Structure formats: structure tokens, C-alpha cells
mmCIF file of C-alpha atoms in Angstrom:
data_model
loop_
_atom_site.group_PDB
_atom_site.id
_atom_site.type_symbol
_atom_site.label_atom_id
_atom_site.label_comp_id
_atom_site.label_asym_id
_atom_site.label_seq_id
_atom_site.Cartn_x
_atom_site.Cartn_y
_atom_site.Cartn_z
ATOM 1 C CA UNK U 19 31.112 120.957 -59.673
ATOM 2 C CA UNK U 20 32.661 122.866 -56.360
ATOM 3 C CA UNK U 21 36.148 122.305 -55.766
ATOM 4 C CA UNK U 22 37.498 121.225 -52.673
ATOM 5 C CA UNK U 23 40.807 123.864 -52.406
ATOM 6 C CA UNK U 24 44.457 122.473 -51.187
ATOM 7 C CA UNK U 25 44.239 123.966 -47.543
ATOM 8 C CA UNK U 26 41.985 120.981 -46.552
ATOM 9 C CA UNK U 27 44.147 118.062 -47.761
ATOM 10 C CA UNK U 28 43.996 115.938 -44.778
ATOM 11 C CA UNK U 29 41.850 117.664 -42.613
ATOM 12 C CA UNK U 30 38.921 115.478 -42.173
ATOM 13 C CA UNK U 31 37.922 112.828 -39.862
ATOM 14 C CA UNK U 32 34.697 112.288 -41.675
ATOM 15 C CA UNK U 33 33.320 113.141 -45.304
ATOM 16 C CA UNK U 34 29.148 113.082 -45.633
ATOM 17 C CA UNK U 35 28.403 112.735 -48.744
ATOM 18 C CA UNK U 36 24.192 112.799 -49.282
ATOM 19 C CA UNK U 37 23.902 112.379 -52.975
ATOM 20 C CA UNK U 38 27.008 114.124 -53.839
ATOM 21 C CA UNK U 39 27.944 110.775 -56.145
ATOM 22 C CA UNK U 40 25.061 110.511 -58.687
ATOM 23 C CA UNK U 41 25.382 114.915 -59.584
ATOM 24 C CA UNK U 42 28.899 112.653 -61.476
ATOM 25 C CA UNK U 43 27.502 112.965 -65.350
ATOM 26 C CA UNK U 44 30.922 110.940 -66.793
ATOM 27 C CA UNK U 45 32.635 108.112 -65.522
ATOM 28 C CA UNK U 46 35.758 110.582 -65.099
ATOM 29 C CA UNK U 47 34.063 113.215 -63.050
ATOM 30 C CA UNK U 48 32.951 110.187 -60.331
ATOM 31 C CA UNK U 49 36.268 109.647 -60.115
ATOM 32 C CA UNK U 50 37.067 113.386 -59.476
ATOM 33 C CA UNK U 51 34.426 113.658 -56.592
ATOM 34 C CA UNK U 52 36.070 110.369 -54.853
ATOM 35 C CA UNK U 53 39.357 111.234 -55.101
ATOM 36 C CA UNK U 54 38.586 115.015 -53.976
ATOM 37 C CA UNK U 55 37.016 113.365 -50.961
ATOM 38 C CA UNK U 56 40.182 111.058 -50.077
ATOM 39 C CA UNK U 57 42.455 113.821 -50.439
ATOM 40 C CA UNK U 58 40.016 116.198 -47.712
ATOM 41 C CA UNK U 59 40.520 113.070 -44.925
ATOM 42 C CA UNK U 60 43.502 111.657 -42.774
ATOM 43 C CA UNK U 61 45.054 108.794 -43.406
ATOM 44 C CA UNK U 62 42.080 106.129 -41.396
ATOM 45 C CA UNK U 63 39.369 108.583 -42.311
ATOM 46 C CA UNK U 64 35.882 108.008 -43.101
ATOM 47 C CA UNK U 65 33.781 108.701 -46.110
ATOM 48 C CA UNK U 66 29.653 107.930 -45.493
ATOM 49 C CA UNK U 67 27.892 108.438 -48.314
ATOM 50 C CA UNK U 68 24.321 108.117 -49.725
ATOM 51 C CA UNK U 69 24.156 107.721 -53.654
ATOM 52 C CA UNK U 70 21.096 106.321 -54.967
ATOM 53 C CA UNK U 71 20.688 102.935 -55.296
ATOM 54 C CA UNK U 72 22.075 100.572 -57.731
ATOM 55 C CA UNK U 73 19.275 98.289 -57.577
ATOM 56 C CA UNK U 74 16.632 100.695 -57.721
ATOM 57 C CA UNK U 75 12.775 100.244 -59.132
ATOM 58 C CA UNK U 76 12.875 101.165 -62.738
ATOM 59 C CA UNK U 77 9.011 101.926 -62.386
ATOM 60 C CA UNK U 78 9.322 105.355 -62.242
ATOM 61 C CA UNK U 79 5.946 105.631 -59.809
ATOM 62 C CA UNK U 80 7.506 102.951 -57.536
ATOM 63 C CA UNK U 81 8.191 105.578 -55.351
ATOM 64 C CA UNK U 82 5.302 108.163 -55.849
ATOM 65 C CA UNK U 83 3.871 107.036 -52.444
ATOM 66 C CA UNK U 84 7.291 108.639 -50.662
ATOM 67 C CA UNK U 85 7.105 111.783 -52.591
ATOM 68 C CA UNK U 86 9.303 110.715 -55.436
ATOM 69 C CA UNK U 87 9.990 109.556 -58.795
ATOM 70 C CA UNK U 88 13.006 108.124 -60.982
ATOM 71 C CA UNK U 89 12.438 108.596 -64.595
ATOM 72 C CA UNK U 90 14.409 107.424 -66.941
ATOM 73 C CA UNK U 91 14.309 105.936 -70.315
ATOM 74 C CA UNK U 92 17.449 103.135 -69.206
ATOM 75 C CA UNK U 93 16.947 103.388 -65.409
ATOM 76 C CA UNK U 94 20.284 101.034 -64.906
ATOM 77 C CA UNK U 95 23.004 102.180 -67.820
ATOM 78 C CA UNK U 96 26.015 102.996 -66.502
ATOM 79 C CA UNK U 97 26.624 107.356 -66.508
ATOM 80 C CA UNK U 98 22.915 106.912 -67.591
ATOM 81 C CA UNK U 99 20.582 110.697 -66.915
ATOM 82 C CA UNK U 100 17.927 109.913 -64.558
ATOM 83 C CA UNK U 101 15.207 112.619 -63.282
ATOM 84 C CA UNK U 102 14.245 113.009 -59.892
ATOM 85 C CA UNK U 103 10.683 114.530 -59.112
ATOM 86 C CA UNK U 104 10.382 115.289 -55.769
ATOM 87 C CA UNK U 105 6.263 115.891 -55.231
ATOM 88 C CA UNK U 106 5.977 116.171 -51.346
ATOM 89 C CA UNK U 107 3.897 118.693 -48.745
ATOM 90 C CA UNK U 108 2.833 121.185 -52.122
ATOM 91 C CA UNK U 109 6.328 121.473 -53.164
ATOM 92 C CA UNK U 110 7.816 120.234 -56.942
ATOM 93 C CA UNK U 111 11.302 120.213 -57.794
ATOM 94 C CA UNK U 112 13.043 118.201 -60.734
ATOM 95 C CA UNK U 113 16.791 116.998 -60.420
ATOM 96 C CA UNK U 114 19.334 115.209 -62.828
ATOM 97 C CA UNK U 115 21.118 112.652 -61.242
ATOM 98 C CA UNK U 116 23.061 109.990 -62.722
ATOM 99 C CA UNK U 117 23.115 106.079 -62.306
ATOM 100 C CA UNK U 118 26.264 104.685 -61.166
ATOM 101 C CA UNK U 119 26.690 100.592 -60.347
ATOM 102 C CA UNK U 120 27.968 99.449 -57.356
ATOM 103 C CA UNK U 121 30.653 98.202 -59.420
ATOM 104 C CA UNK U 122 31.730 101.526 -60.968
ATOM 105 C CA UNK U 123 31.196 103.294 -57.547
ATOM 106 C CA UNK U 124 33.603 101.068 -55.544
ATOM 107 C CA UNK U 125 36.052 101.055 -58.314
ATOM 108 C CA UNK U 126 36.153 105.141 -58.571
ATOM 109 C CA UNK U 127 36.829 104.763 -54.713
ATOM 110 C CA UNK U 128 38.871 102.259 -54.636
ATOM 111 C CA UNK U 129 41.249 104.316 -57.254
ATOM 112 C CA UNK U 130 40.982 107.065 -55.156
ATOM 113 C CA UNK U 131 42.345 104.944 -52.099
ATOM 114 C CA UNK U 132 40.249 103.785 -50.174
ATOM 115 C CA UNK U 133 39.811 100.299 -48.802
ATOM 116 C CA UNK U 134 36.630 98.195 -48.486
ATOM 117 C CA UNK U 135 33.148 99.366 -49.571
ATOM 118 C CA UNK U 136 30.656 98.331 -47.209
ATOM 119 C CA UNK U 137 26.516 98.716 -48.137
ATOM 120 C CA UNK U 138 23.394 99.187 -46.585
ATOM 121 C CA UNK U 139 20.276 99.409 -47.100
ATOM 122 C CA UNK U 140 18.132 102.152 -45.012
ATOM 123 C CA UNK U 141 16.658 100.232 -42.124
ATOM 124 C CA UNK U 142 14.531 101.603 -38.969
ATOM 125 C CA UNK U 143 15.779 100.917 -35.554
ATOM 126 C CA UNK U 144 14.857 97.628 -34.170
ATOM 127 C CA UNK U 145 12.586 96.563 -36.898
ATOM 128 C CA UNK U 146 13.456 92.506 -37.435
ATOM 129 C CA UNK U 147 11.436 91.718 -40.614
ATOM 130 C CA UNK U 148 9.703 94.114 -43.420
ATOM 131 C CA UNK U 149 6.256 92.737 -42.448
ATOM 132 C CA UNK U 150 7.072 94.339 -38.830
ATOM 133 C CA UNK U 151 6.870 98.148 -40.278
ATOM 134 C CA UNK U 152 3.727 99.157 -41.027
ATOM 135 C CA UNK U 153 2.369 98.596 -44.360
ATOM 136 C CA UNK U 154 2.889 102.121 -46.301
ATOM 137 C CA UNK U 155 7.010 101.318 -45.734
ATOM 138 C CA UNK U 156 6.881 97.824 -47.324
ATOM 139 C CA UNK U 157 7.472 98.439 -50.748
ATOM 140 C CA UNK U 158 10.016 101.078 -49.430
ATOM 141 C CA UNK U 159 11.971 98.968 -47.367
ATOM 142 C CA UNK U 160 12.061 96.006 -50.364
ATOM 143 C CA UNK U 161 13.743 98.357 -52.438
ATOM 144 C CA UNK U 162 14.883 101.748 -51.522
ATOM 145 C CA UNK U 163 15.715 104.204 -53.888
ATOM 146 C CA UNK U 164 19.169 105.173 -52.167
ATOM 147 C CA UNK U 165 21.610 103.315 -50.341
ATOM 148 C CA UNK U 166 24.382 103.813 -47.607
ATOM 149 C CA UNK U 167 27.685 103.264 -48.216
ATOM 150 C CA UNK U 168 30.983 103.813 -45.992
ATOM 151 C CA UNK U 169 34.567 103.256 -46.351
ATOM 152 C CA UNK U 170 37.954 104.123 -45.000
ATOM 153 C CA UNK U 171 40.714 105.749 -46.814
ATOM 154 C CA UNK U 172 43.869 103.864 -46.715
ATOM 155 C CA UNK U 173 46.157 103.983 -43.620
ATOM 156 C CA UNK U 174 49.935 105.389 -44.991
ATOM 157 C CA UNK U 175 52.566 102.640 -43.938
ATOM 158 C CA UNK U 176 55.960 103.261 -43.381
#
């Protein structure tokens, strides 16, 4: 795990985090990563991040038709391994991630300090219903295999 050094306590307006959360293997290091990524922002700051998503398709060829695949022998246990495939354009690549629940996720920020964890799901522009995208993104759009989430960290009163 990289190690965000003192120097940049406070520096940051914004954290990105694109699947930074579910490379946590234990319970403790999640709450590591989030409290790493308080300490980088200001008081007010923003963390976005994009962990995969807690309600995921346990089928593991739900997503073959976007390139992907979630293996895993308990797709939802909590600090449970789960494989990525990644079979897109000619190119393989296997990744361990680990499954976190949106409970255990805003509780490891929340500890960390921030406020109010707000989730979405990815959505194109402008599109009102799923029926509206065209077909291939249906089962997509029903259930993605990450989510969005973003939250503040805690103002300092005084």
C-alpha cells in the first residue's frame, strides 16, 4: 500500500479515488486508506470515490458483455477476495480486489471524519429510464459493477 507522506496533510481540495477502496484486504487497512485520504484534504474537502459495488451481480459472467468478470466463491462477505478479469480489445489482466459493504465503507469514513456518504449509481447524461439506452447497457445500468460515492471531510469548529 503507498503511503501518503506528512507534507500533504491538508493540502487537498479534492481526493479521486478510482478503486483505491476495494485493493483494502482487512477491515483495518480500509480504515488506513480513508483516514490517509482525510488527513491529505482541508477542512470542507472532498473525497469522490469509485469502489465497486456493494450490490453487485454475483454471476461472475454478468458482466462478460462489458469486458469483465467478478469471481468469487462468496461474492458479498465482508473483506471477502474477489477476482477481476478484465477481457477487452485482445487484452487480459486479472486483479484482486476486495468486497466491502456500504455499511463497512461509510463507517471506515465516517471514523476517519468525514460527514455524510452520498451514492450513485453510474448514469449517462440525460437518459430518463433504462429502457431509453440502448439495449447492450440494460443489464449494465440495472446493476453496475461499481458505484460512486462522495463525501466531505468535517469542517473544524472553533
Amino acid at each position: 500500500m503507498s503511503r501518503l507522506t506528512p507534507e500533504l496533510e491538508q493540502r487537498f481540495d479534492l481526493v479521486l479515488a478510482v478503486y483505491v477502496l476495494p485493493y483494502a484486504s482487512t477491515r483495518s487497512e480500509l480504515r488506513q486508506m480513508c483516514a490517509s485520504m482525510a488527513r491529505v484534504l482541508r477542512p470542507g474537502g472532498r473525497l469522490l470515490a469509485l469502489p465497486l459495488h456493494p450490490d453487485h451481480a454475483p454471476d461472475p459472467d454478468y458482466y462478460a458483455p462489458y469486458g469483465l468478470r467478478l469471481v468469487s466463491d462468496t461474492p458479498h462477505a465482508e473483506g471477502g477476495a474477489l477476482r477481476v478479469e478484465l477481457r477487452a480489445a485482445g487484452v487480459e489482466a486479472d486483479v484482486t480486489a476486495w468486497y466491502w459493504s456500504r455499511n463497512s465503507i461509510e463507517e471506515a469514513l465516517r471514523d476517519a471524519g468525514f460527514g455524510p456518504v452520498f451514492w450513485a449509481d453510474p448514469w449517462p447524461p440525460g437518459l430518463a429510464r433504462v429502457e431509453d439506452a440502448p439495449p447492450a447497457l440494460h443489464a449494465y445500468l440495472r446493476r453496475p459493477h461499481a458505484a460512486m460515492l462522495g463525501c466531505r471531510r468535517a469542517r473544524v469548529s472553533g
